[in-house]
Each structure stands twice: as structure tokens, then as C-alpha cells.
Short mmCIF file of C-alpha atoms in Angstrom, two decimals:
data_model
loop_
_atom_site.label_atom_id
_atom_site.label_comp_id
_atom_site.label_asym_id
_atom_site.label_seq_id
_atom_site.Cartn_x
_atom_site.Cartn_y
_atom_site.Cartn_z
CA MET A 182 -15.67 42.41 29.78
CA SER A 183 -19.02 40.86 28.91
CA GLU A 184 -18.72 38.46 31.86
CA VAL A 185 -19.05 41.27 34.42
CA ARG A 186 -22.24 40.87 36.44
CA VAL A 187 -23.81 44.29 36.99
CA ILE A 188 -26.26 44.83 39.83
CA GLU A 189 -28.35 48.00 39.54
CA VAL A 190 -29.16 48.65 43.16
CA ARG A 191 -32.23 50.55 44.28
CA GLN A 192 -32.13 53.17 46.99
CA SER A 193 -32.99 51.89 50.43
CA VAL A 194 -36.61 51.66 51.49
CA PHE A 195 -35.52 51.77 55.14
CA GLU A 196 -35.83 55.10 56.84
CA ASP A 197 -33.35 54.24 59.55
CA ASN A 198 -30.13 53.24 57.80
CA ASN A 199 -28.21 52.87 61.07
CA ARG A 200 -30.64 50.27 62.37
CA ASP A 201 -30.66 48.46 59.03
CA ALA A 202 -26.86 48.46 58.95
CA GLN A 203 -26.74 46.90 62.42
CA ARG A 204 -29.18 44.21 61.27
CA LEU A 205 -26.95 43.38 58.29
CA ARG A 206 -23.84 43.35 60.51
CA ASP A 207 -25.48 40.92 62.95
CA GLN A 208 -26.45 38.66 60.06
CA LEU A 209 -22.92 38.68 58.62
CA ARG A 210 -21.48 37.96 62.07
CA ALA A 211 -23.81 34.96 62.45
CA GLU A 212 -22.97 33.52 59.04
CA LYS A 213 -19.21 34.21 59.47
CA THR A 214 -18.73 36.65 56.61
CA CYS A 215 -16.40 39.56 57.22
CA LEU A 216 -17.35 42.66 55.20
CA ILE A 217 -14.78 45.43 54.79
CA ASN A 218 -15.88 48.76 53.35
CA LEU A 219 -13.04 50.39 51.41
CA MET A 220 -13.29 54.12 50.80
CA SER A 221 -11.09 56.85 49.28
CA SER A 222 -10.94 59.75 46.85
CA PRO A 223 -11.30 58.91 43.16
CA GLY A 224 -7.97 57.64 41.88
CA ALA A 225 -6.33 56.92 45.24
CA GLY A 226 -5.56 53.39 44.07
CA LYS A 227 -8.34 51.24 45.55
CA THR A 228 -8.53 48.86 42.59
CA THR A 229 -4.76 48.49 42.14
CA MET A 230 -4.33 47.89 45.88
CA LEU A 231 -7.09 45.26 45.78
CA LYS A 232 -5.39 43.33 42.99
CA GLY A 233 -2.13 43.19 44.99
CA LEU A 234 -3.99 42.34 48.19
CA ALA A 235 -5.88 39.50 46.50
CA ARG A 236 -2.58 37.98 45.34
CA ALA A 237 -1.10 38.26 48.84
CA LEU A 238 -4.22 36.66 50.43
CA GLU A 239 -4.32 33.69 48.04
CA GLY A 240 -4.64 30.43 49.96
CA ARG A 241 -5.15 32.32 53.23
CA VAL A 242 -8.57 33.99 52.91
CA ARG A 243 -11.39 33.30 50.43
CA LEU A 244 -12.04 36.76 49.01
CA ALA A 245 -14.80 38.28 46.89
CA VAL A 246 -15.08 41.90 45.78
CA MET A 247 -18.08 44.18 45.19
CA GLU A 248 -17.19 47.17 43.03
CA ALA A 249 -19.52 50.14 43.43
CA ASP A 250 -19.58 52.80 40.77
CA ILE A 251 -21.95 55.34 39.34
CA ASP A 252 -21.27 54.03 35.88
CA SER A 253 -18.84 51.72 34.00
CA THR A 254 -17.71 48.17 34.74
CA ILE A 255 -13.99 48.97 34.58
CA ASP A 256 -13.19 47.94 38.13
CA ALA A 257 -15.08 44.64 38.28
CA GLY A 258 -13.64 43.82 34.86
CA ALA A 259 -10.11 44.41 36.20
CA MET A 260 -10.83 42.14 39.19
CA ILE A 261 -12.24 39.31 37.10
CA GLU A 262 -9.29 39.51 34.72
CA ALA A 263 -7.05 39.11 37.79
CA GLY A 264 -9.03 35.97 38.75
CA ILE A 265 -10.88 37.50 41.72
CA PRO A 266 -14.62 36.80 42.14
CA ALA A 267 -16.23 40.21 41.65
CA ILE A 268 -19.52 41.89 40.87
CA GLN A 269 -20.22 45.44 39.77
CA ILE A 270 -22.77 47.46 41.70
CA HIS A 271 -24.25 50.48 39.93
CA THR A 272 -25.55 53.08 42.34
CA GLY A 273 -27.85 54.84 39.88
CA GLY A 274 -26.04 58.15 40.28
CA MET A 275 -25.85 57.92 44.08
CA CYS A 276 -22.63 59.14 45.68
CA HIS A 277 -22.46 56.41 48.32
CA LEU A 278 -23.86 53.02 49.34
CA ASP A 279 -26.19 52.46 52.26
CA ALA A 280 -26.82 49.18 54.07
CA ASP A 281 -29.69 48.04 51.88
CA MET A 282 -27.76 48.71 48.67
CA THR A 283 -24.87 46.73 50.16
CA ARG A 284 -27.26 43.88 51.01
CA GLN A 285 -28.53 43.80 47.42
CA GLY A 286 -24.95 43.28 46.25
CA LEU A 287 -24.18 40.63 48.89
CA GLU A 288 -27.22 38.61 47.80
CA GLN A 289 -25.51 38.03 44.46
CA LEU A 290 -22.44 36.39 46.03
CA ASP A 291 -22.08 32.78 47.20
CA ARG A 292 -21.12 33.67 50.76
CA THR A 293 -20.73 30.02 51.81
CA GLN A 294 -17.57 30.06 49.68
CA THR A 295 -16.32 33.42 50.99
CA ASP A 296 -14.59 34.49 54.22
CA LEU A 297 -14.09 38.12 53.32
CA VAL A 298 -16.06 40.47 51.09
CA ILE A 299 -14.44 43.78 50.26
CA LEU A 300 -16.81 46.51 49.15
CA GLU A 301 -15.07 49.12 47.03
CA ASN A 302 -17.29 52.13 47.71
CA VAL A 303 -17.79 55.07 45.32
CA GLY A 304 -14.66 57.27 45.18
CA ASN A 305 -15.67 60.08 47.51
CA LEU A 306 -14.32 61.26 50.89
CA VAL A 307 -17.58 62.84 52.05
CA CYS A 308 -20.83 60.93 51.62
CA PRO A 309 -19.65 57.30 52.01
CA ALA A 310 -18.37 58.18 55.50
CA GLU A 311 -21.89 59.28 56.50
CA PHE A 312 -23.67 56.03 55.65
CA ASP A 313 -23.09 52.85 57.65
CA THR A 314 -23.04 50.00 55.10
CA GLY A 315 -23.23 47.26 57.73
CA ALA A 316 -19.52 46.55 57.28
CA SER A 317 -17.46 44.80 59.94
CA PHE A 318 -14.67 47.33 59.45
CA ASN A 319 -14.11 50.53 57.48
CA VAL A 320 -10.81 51.20 55.72
CA THR A 321 -9.67 54.33 53.88
CA ILE A 322 -6.84 54.98 51.47
CA LEU A 323 -4.94 58.27 51.23
CA SER A 324 -2.57 58.43 48.27
CA VAL A 325 0.64 60.44 48.47
CA PRO A 326 -0.30 62.80 45.57
CA GLU A 327 -3.45 63.95 47.42
CA GLY A 328 -1.50 65.68 50.20
CA ASP A 329 -1.09 65.05 53.92
CA ASP A 330 -3.76 67.62 54.90
CA LYS A 331 -6.75 65.51 53.83
CA PRO A 332 -7.60 64.22 57.35
CA LEU A 333 -8.04 67.86 58.43
CA LYS A 334 -10.46 68.55 55.59
CA TYR A 335 -12.52 65.35 55.58
CA PRO A 336 -12.51 64.46 59.29
CA LEU A 337 -15.49 62.08 59.39
CA MET A 338 -13.82 59.71 56.91
CA TYR A 339 -10.87 59.23 59.26
CA GLU A 340 -13.07 59.00 62.37
CA THR A 341 -15.05 56.07 60.98
CA CYS A 342 -12.10 53.94 59.80
CA SER A 343 -10.09 51.28 61.64
CA LEU A 344 -7.25 51.40 59.11
CA LEU A 345 -5.63 54.15 57.03
CA ILE A 346 -3.66 52.89 54.05
CA ILE A 347 -1.16 55.43 52.71
CA SER A 348 -0.75 54.42 49.07
CA LYS A 349 1.58 55.24 46.16
CA MET A 350 4.59 55.44 48.51
CA ASP A 351 6.86 54.85 45.48
CA VAL A 352 6.19 58.42 44.26
CA LEU A 353 6.95 60.06 47.63
CA PRO A 354 10.13 61.75 46.26
CA TYR A 355 8.05 63.72 43.74
CA PHE A 356 5.48 65.20 46.13
CA ASP A 357 5.40 67.45 49.20
CA PHE A 358 3.85 64.75 51.37
CA ASP A 359 4.96 63.98 54.93
CA PRO A 360 3.71 60.53 56.02
CA GLN A 361 4.25 61.45 59.68
CA ALA A 362 2.15 64.60 59.28
CA ALA A 363 -0.59 62.56 57.56
CA ALA A 364 -0.54 60.07 60.44
CA ALA A 365 -0.63 62.85 63.03
CA HIS A 366 -3.57 64.55 61.26
CA ALA A 367 -5.51 61.26 61.11
CA ARG A 368 -4.81 60.53 64.79
CA LEU A 369 -6.11 63.96 65.80
CA ARG A 370 -9.52 62.66 64.76
CA ASN A 371 -9.03 59.00 65.57
CA PRO A 372 -6.22 58.20 68.02
CA GLY A 373 -6.69 54.43 67.57
CA ILE A 374 -6.49 54.33 63.77
CA GLU A 375 -3.94 51.83 62.42
CA ILE A 376 -1.74 52.94 59.53
CA VAL A 377 -0.01 50.90 56.83
CA GLU A 378 2.13 52.52 54.11
CA ILE A 379 2.12 50.69 50.78
CA SER A 380 3.10 50.80 47.16
CA ALA A 381 1.09 48.36 45.06
CA ARG A 382 3.66 48.96 42.30
CA THR A 383 6.81 47.96 44.28
CA GLY A 384 5.01 45.65 46.75
CA GLU A 385 6.13 47.74 49.75
CA GLY A 386 3.86 47.10 52.74
CA MET A 387 1.59 44.63 50.90
CA GLU A 388 2.49 41.71 53.17
CA ARG A 389 1.74 43.74 56.30
CA LEU A 390 -1.52 44.84 54.70
CA ALA A 391 -2.49 41.23 53.89
CA ASP A 392 -1.75 40.30 57.52
CA TRP A 393 -4.13 43.02 58.71
CA PHE A 394 -6.98 41.82 56.45
CA GLU A 395 -6.37 38.18 57.43
CA GLU A 396 -6.35 38.99 61.16
CA LYS A 397 -9.52 41.07 60.99
CA THR A 398 -11.29 38.36 58.97
CA ALA A 399 -10.30 35.69 61.51
CA GLN A 400 -11.31 37.94 64.40
CA TRP A 401 -14.75 38.63 62.86
CA ASN A 402 -15.48 35.06 61.75
CA LYS A 403 -14.31 33.26 64.91
CA MET B 56 -4.56 82.31 60.16
CA SER B 57 -6.79 84.33 62.49
CA GLU B 58 -7.58 86.76 59.65
CA VAL B 59 -9.55 84.12 57.69
CA ARG B 60 -13.22 85.06 57.47
CA VAL B 61 -15.35 81.95 57.89
CA ILE B 62 -18.94 81.88 56.65
CA GLU B 63 -21.04 79.05 58.06
CA VAL B 64 -23.63 78.64 55.31
CA ARG B 65 -27.07 77.25 55.92
CA GLN B 66 -28.71 74.75 53.63
CA SER B 67 -30.95 76.29 51.00
CA VAL B 68 -34.54 77.10 51.84
CA PHE B 69 -35.41 76.97 48.14
CA GLU B 70 -36.97 73.78 46.92
CA ASP B 71 -36.05 74.37 43.32
CA ASN B 72 -32.29 74.85 43.21
CA ASN B 73 -32.19 75.06 39.42
CA ARG B 74 -34.54 78.04 39.37
CA ASP B 75 -32.66 79.69 42.23
CA ALA B 76 -29.34 79.15 40.42
CA GLN B 77 -30.71 80.80 37.30
CA ARG B 78 -31.85 83.78 39.40
CA LEU B 79 -28.35 84.14 40.86
CA ARG B 80 -26.77 83.81 37.40
CA ASP B 81 -29.02 86.55 36.00
CA GLN B 82 -28.10 88.82 38.90
CA LEU B 83 -24.35 88.23 38.41
CA ARG B 84 -24.70 88.87 34.67
CA ALA B 85 -26.47 92.19 35.39
CA GLU B 86 -23.85 93.34 37.88
CA LYS B 87 -20.93 92.12 35.69
CA THR B 88 -19.48 89.53 38.02
CA CYS B 89 -18.22 86.32 36.46
CA LEU B 90 -18.49 83.32 38.80
CA ILE B 91 -16.49 80.20 38.01
CA ASN B 92 -17.22 77.00 39.92
CA LEU B 93 -14.05 74.91 40.29
CA MET B 94 -14.53 71.22 41.08
CA SER B 95 -12.28 68.16 41.43
CA SER B 96 -11.39 65.18 43.58
CA PRO B 97 -9.76 65.91 46.92
CA GLY B 98 -6.07 66.63 46.38
CA ALA B 99 -6.22 67.24 42.61
CA GLY B 100 -4.47 70.57 43.13
CA LYS B 101 -7.28 73.15 43.12
CA THR B 102 -5.64 75.42 45.70
CA THR B 103 -2.12 75.21 44.21
CA MET B 104 -3.50 75.89 40.72
CA LEU B 105 -5.44 78.89 42.06
CA LYS B 106 -2.33 80.43 43.59
CA GLY B 107 -0.50 80.18 40.25
CA LEU B 108 -3.54 81.43 38.33
CA ALA B 109 -3.92 84.44 40.63
CA ARG B 110 -0.28 85.42 39.97
CA ALA B 111 -0.79 85.06 36.21
CA LEU B 112 -4.00 87.15 36.31
CA GLU B 113 -2.47 90.02 38.31
CA GLY B 114 -3.22 93.37 36.67
CA ARG B 115 -5.54 91.68 34.16
CA VAL B 116 -8.56 90.52 36.16
CA ARG B 117 -9.66 91.53 39.68
CA LEU B 118 -10.05 88.14 41.37
CA ALA B 119 -11.60 86.95 44.62
CA VAL B 120 -11.82 83.37 45.86
CA MET B 121 -14.43 81.53 47.94
CA GLU B 122 -13.05 78.37 49.49
CA ALA B 123 -15.68 75.79 50.39
CA ASP B 124 -14.81 73.07 52.85
CA ILE B 125 -16.52 70.85 55.35
CA ASP B 126 -14.04 71.90 57.99
CA SER B 127 -10.70 73.74 58.34
CA THR B 128 -9.56 77.12 57.01
CA ILE B 129 -6.40 75.78 55.35
CA ASP B 130 -7.32 76.82 51.82
CA ALA B 131 -8.54 80.37 52.51
CA GLY B 132 -5.50 80.84 54.75
CA ALA B 133 -3.22 79.79 51.87
CA MET B 134 -4.97 82.25 49.53
CA ILE B 135 -4.74 85.18 51.94
CA GLU B 136 -1.06 84.46 52.58
CA ALA B 137 -0.60 84.65 48.79
CA GLY B 138 -2.30 88.07 48.80
CA ILE B 139 -5.57 86.95 47.18
CA PRO B 140 -8.89 88.23 48.61
CA ALA B 141 -10.54 85.06 49.95
CA ILE B 142 -13.20 83.84 52.31
CA GLN B 143 -13.79 80.40 53.75
CA ILE B 144 -17.23 78.84 53.40
CA HIS B 145 -18.06 76.01 55.79
CA THR B 146 -20.76 73.72 54.43
CA GLY B 147 -21.77 72.23 57.78
CA GLY B 148 -20.91 68.71 56.65
CA MET B 149 -22.56 69.05 53.24
CA CYS B 150 -20.77 67.43 50.31
CA HIS B 151 -21.53 70.21 47.83
CA LEU B 152 -22.72 73.80 47.49
CA ASP B 153 -26.08 74.82 46.07
CA ALA B 154 -27.03 78.23 44.67
CA ASP B 155 -28.26 79.67 47.95
CA MET B 156 -25.11 78.60 49.82
CA THR B 157 -23.07 80.21 47.03
CA ARG B 158 -25.13 83.41 47.36
CA GLN B 159 -24.44 83.53 51.12
CA GLY B 160 -20.72 83.46 50.33
CA LEU B 161 -20.96 86.08 47.56
CA GLU B 162 -22.75 88.47 49.93
CA GLN B 163 -19.55 88.66 52.00
CA LEU B 164 -17.45 89.92 49.05
CA ASP B 165 -17.16 93.47 47.72
CA ARG B 166 -18.23 92.62 44.18
CA THR B 167 -17.87 96.20 42.95
CA GLN B 168 -14.09 95.59 43.24
CA THR B 169 -14.19 92.15 41.62
CA ASP B 170 -14.44 90.97 38.00
CA LEU B 171 -14.10 87.26 38.67
CA VAL B 172 -15.06 85.15 41.67
CA ILE B 173 -13.74 81.60 41.72
CA LEU B 174 -15.64 79.20 43.95
CA GLU B 175 -13.47 76.29 45.04
CA ASN B 176 -16.14 73.67 45.64
CA VAL B 177 -15.84 70.73 48.09
CA GLY B 178 -13.39 68.11 46.78
CA ASN B 179 -15.80 65.55 45.33
CA LEU B 180 -16.49 64.33 41.77
CA VAL B 181 -20.08 63.28 42.42
CA CYS B 182 -22.39 65.64 44.31
CA PRO B 183 -21.03 69.06 43.27
CA ALA B 184 -21.78 68.14 39.63
CA GLU B 185 -25.44 67.60 40.53
CA PHE B 186 -26.08 71.05 42.02
CA ASP B 187 -26.10 74.19 39.89
CA THR B 188 -24.39 76.89 41.97
CA GLY B 189 -25.45 79.71 39.66
CA ALA B 190 -21.95 79.88 38.21
CA SER B 191 -21.23 81.41 34.82
CA PHE B 192 -18.95 78.47 33.96
CA ASN B 193 -17.97 75.16 35.53
CA VAL B 194 -14.37 73.94 35.47
CA THR B 195 -12.95 70.62 36.65
CA ILE B 196 -9.42 69.46 37.37
CA LEU B 197 -8.16 65.92 36.78
CA SER B 198 -4.69 65.30 38.19
CA VAL B 199 -2.32 62.86 36.51
CA PRO B 200 -2.05 60.55 39.58
CA GLU B 201 -5.84 59.95 39.57
CA GLY B 202 -5.78 58.07 36.27
CA ASP B 203 -7.15 58.76 32.80
CA ASP B 204 -10.31 56.65 33.35
CA LYS B 205 -12.04 59.14 35.68
CA PRO B 206 -14.31 60.67 32.97
CA LEU B 207 -15.74 57.17 32.38
CA LYS B 208 -16.54 56.74 36.07
CA TYR B 209 -17.83 60.20 36.97
CA PRO B 210 -19.51 61.21 33.71
CA LEU B 211 -21.77 64.01 34.98
CA MET B 212 -18.79 66.02 36.23
CA TYR B 213 -17.35 66.14 32.72
CA GLU B 214 -20.72 66.83 31.08
CA THR B 215 -21.30 69.95 33.16
CA CYS B 216 -17.88 71.58 32.65
CA SER B 217 -16.67 74.00 29.96
CA LEU B 218 -13.00 73.36 30.77
CA LEU B 219 -11.01 70.33 31.90
CA ILE B 220 -7.65 71.18 33.47
CA ILE B 221 -5.23 68.24 33.52
CA SER B 222 -2.94 69.03 36.44
CA LYS B 223 0.38 67.78 37.87
CA MET B 224 1.78 67.22 34.37
CA ASP B 225 5.30 67.36 35.87
CA VAL B 226 4.81 63.88 37.39
CA LEU B 227 3.57 62.29 34.15
CA PRO B 228 6.72 60.09 33.83
CA TYR B 229 5.88 58.34 37.13
CA PHE B 230 2.29 57.35 36.37
CA ASP B 231 0.38 55.26 33.83
CA PHE B 232 -1.61 58.23 32.58
CA ASP B 233 -2.28 58.97 28.93
CA PRO B 234 -3.39 62.61 28.43
CA GLN B 235 -4.86 61.75 25.02
CA ALA B 236 -6.94 58.94 26.53
CA ALA B 237 -8.14 61.29 29.29
CA ALA B 238 -9.16 63.85 26.67
CA ALA B 239 -10.91 61.21 24.56
CA HIS B 240 -12.81 59.91 27.61
CA ALA B 241 -13.91 63.42 28.56
CA ARG B 242 -15.02 64.19 24.98
CA LEU B 243 -17.13 61.02 24.87
CA ARG B 244 -19.37 62.77 27.40
CA ASN B 245 -18.81 66.35 26.32
CA PRO B 246 -17.48 66.83 22.78
CA GLY B 247 -17.11 70.60 23.25
CA ILE B 248 -15.06 70.54 26.46
CA GLU B 249 -11.85 72.58 26.28
CA ILE B 250 -8.71 71.05 27.77
CA VAL B 251 -5.59 72.70 29.20
CA GLU B 252 -2.66 70.70 30.58
CA ILE B 253 -0.77 72.38 33.41
CA SER B 254 1.84 71.99 36.08
CA ALA B 255 1.50 74.60 38.80
CA ARG B 256 4.97 73.53 39.96
CA THR B 257 6.84 74.15 36.68
CA GLY B 258 4.44 76.79 35.32
CA GLU B 259 3.62 74.67 32.23
CA GLY B 260 0.29 75.75 30.72
CA MET B 261 -0.41 78.44 33.33
CA GLU B 262 -0.30 81.30 30.82
CA ARG B 263 -2.79 79.52 28.54
CA LEU B 264 -4.98 78.85 31.56
CA ALA B 265 -4.88 82.51 32.61
CA ASP B 266 -5.89 83.49 29.05
CA TRP B 267 -8.92 81.18 29.28
CA PHE B 268 -10.06 82.69 32.60
CA GLU B 269 -9.49 86.25 31.32
CA GLU B 270 -11.42 85.57 28.09
CA LYS B 271 -14.36 83.97 29.87
CA THR B 272 -14.50 86.84 32.39
CA ALA B 273 -14.51 89.43 29.59
CA GLN B 274 -17.14 87.46 27.66
CA TRP B 275 -19.43 87.23 30.71
CA ASN B 276 -18.98 90.82 31.92
CA LYS B 277 -19.30 92.55 28.53
#
């Protein structure tokens, strides 16, 4: 995986992250780049979902991926092996990305060749929800093995997202997970949240998911 | 769940958390209370494991549990229903506990009736590993559905723990998870880490786990 480009981002020098995030969002709007910030617990299936999504979006949306991690280049390596333009962002131990760290990653991509950038944030349901990255939309994944009570315990994550992806639906028979309860818990905090159930392994829901990403990209870049 | 006692902890006033944690640890050593800090991703099975562990420790160790969460009293409620003395700590949005927040929780327990206090930290692999709570030992859980690469991505968590519990072993056939690879990845960072594989559902490994907690409690309180 020697071809993985690793960007060691520095912590933001901006005191007001919200204002900086809005500045980045305005810039991305003007240059017609949709940025989607993907968040979840560690191991919820962000990277596997992204590989399936990239296949489903081929020929429809020009995609690039920024993989954020505290350490390792595993995820960007997996993307590049799957033929997806990707860079690895190292957060220097930080548990989240802010807008300036996101900008440092974006500067390494050729955005004239990209309609949609997906930022795979650090696996964490708490801190990433607190920091606006400048993204056009926030998306979260809840995997079946984690349990349907997570929206009750990590409310801010669900409040800040436009889409909840329920992943690993193929293992539903082996867990006490009620997708309707998960949806109801998420909607307690965010009545407008959209929900797509998927299994990256069986392909269930991946077409509907690709449609959502394509629509949002078109909506943002119009 | 009206009987759940909720402690809204305030952020520490101490600038030097490490020194404060050592002070708390010395105090717990003197009064013969073992404090074990349990960390994991959201949904790795901390609460389910604790219920099984409490049953296995009955008559052997006098246990109390402090459940830390950003919101909700689900976990302390589950403990109390299972007959385990428990309190709920609300972190006021914080992604981790520090030593002073831990102390505020401990002050609500009758420690003269307790040999072992287990602190269920906020579900998060990043920040809780960075803050010494004053615990006698740190323990982390990695559940099979999360993947065996987690120790490579969240190295500090595995460096700071004496025990790695690999949970949800009953669903191993449905996931690409290699317990030996997980162990090897954890030992890259922490060669001395002990590892116990469990399934709280089938009871696999729970007796060995109870032995570990009993031994550590006796070792600390001697």
C-alpha cells in the first residue's frame, strides 16, 4: 500500500470552527463540489459500504474519498485497491475532524475532476457530531450488531445527519435489533431524517443508497 | 426506571488530570476498593457482558457499577433490573470521563460494602483512552462484528488496557473476523495484554472472565 497518500493534518488555527465551516461550505457550493461527511462507530461498516457505493455510482457521479484515521492507512489502501481515488488523512491523535483539517485534505484532491467527495470521519459517535466539517450533508451508519438503542444514547449524532444508513442487515436474524425501533429512536431526535437499510455483503439497499447520494450531489452542484 | 440515580458530573477543575488520577488511585488502594474502567465502541456489548459477569461473580466479589453516558438511563436501569447496585453518570455531552468526574460518581456509592467498582465509560475508542480515570485496571471490549483491524486503528486504547475481551463470539461464523489476527494486532501495541474470548449469550468464556475480575480485585485489595 505504498501508493497511499497520507496527509498529516494540523489542528485548526481558527477559533470559530462554525464560521470557518460555513466559509468552506460556501466555497464548495461555488465550485460545485458536494462534500458528504460520513460518521459512525468503529466497525459499523463505513469502508465496506463505500466500496459498494462506489461501484453503484460508477458512470453516474465522479467520486473521491478522504479517509480520516488516527493511525494506519488501511482504509485508503482498501479504496485505492478498489480503484477509487482516495487519500488518507491522519488526525494526529484527534478524535474528530474540524473544518480546517477537512480543508487541508480537500486541497490534495483534484476537485475539477470530482463531483462528490466523501469524508470518512474517525469512527466515533460523540466528537465528530460536535464539529462542523463544512460538509454539504452529514450521514451516519448504525450497524445491526450495535443495537437499536444507539440514537437514545448518542442523540447529537442523529440530530446532525440527513441520512441514517442501517448496515449489516444480512445478520439481522442473529441479533436482537428492531429496525423499526431504531428508526423511531432516530426520529425522536430528528423527525426529518431519511433512512436506508443496506447490506454491503448481499447488495440489499445499495441501489437506493446510490440514488440518494446521486440526488444530493446533483442538488448541491446545480 | 424511576429508581435510577443520575449523577450529573461537572468537568474537572484540576488542570493536571494525571496527578489527580494518581491521587484517586492511591485513595482507592488505601480503602481497598478496586476500580476497573471498562471501555469499548458503542454497541460492543459492555452492558450485556456486565450482566453476565455480575451473575458469575455473585457470592465471590461485592460489585457495584457506574454507568457513564451522555444521555439516557438505559444502562443503569438494565443493571438495577438485574439486581446489581448501579448509578448513572451523565457526562454533560463529554466524550469521556476524567478522574474528577469518576470521583464524583464514586462518592455516591457505599464503598464500605463494595470490593469492586466497574466504571462503564462512554462508548468511544478514542477519547476515554486519553484520560486516566484513576482506575486500578483498564479493560476494553472488541466485538466480533467490529472487525479484527481495530487495534491497528485505535492503538492507544489497546496500549492502556490490561485485558482485551473479544465479545459476541457466538456470531463468529457470520463475520470475517479472525480472533488470532485481532490478538496479534493488539499485542503489536501491548505485548502483555491478556485476552479472553466470550459470548454473553451462550456463556462461553464467562467463567474465565469472572476469574480474571476476581483475581485482579483480590490483588488490588490485599
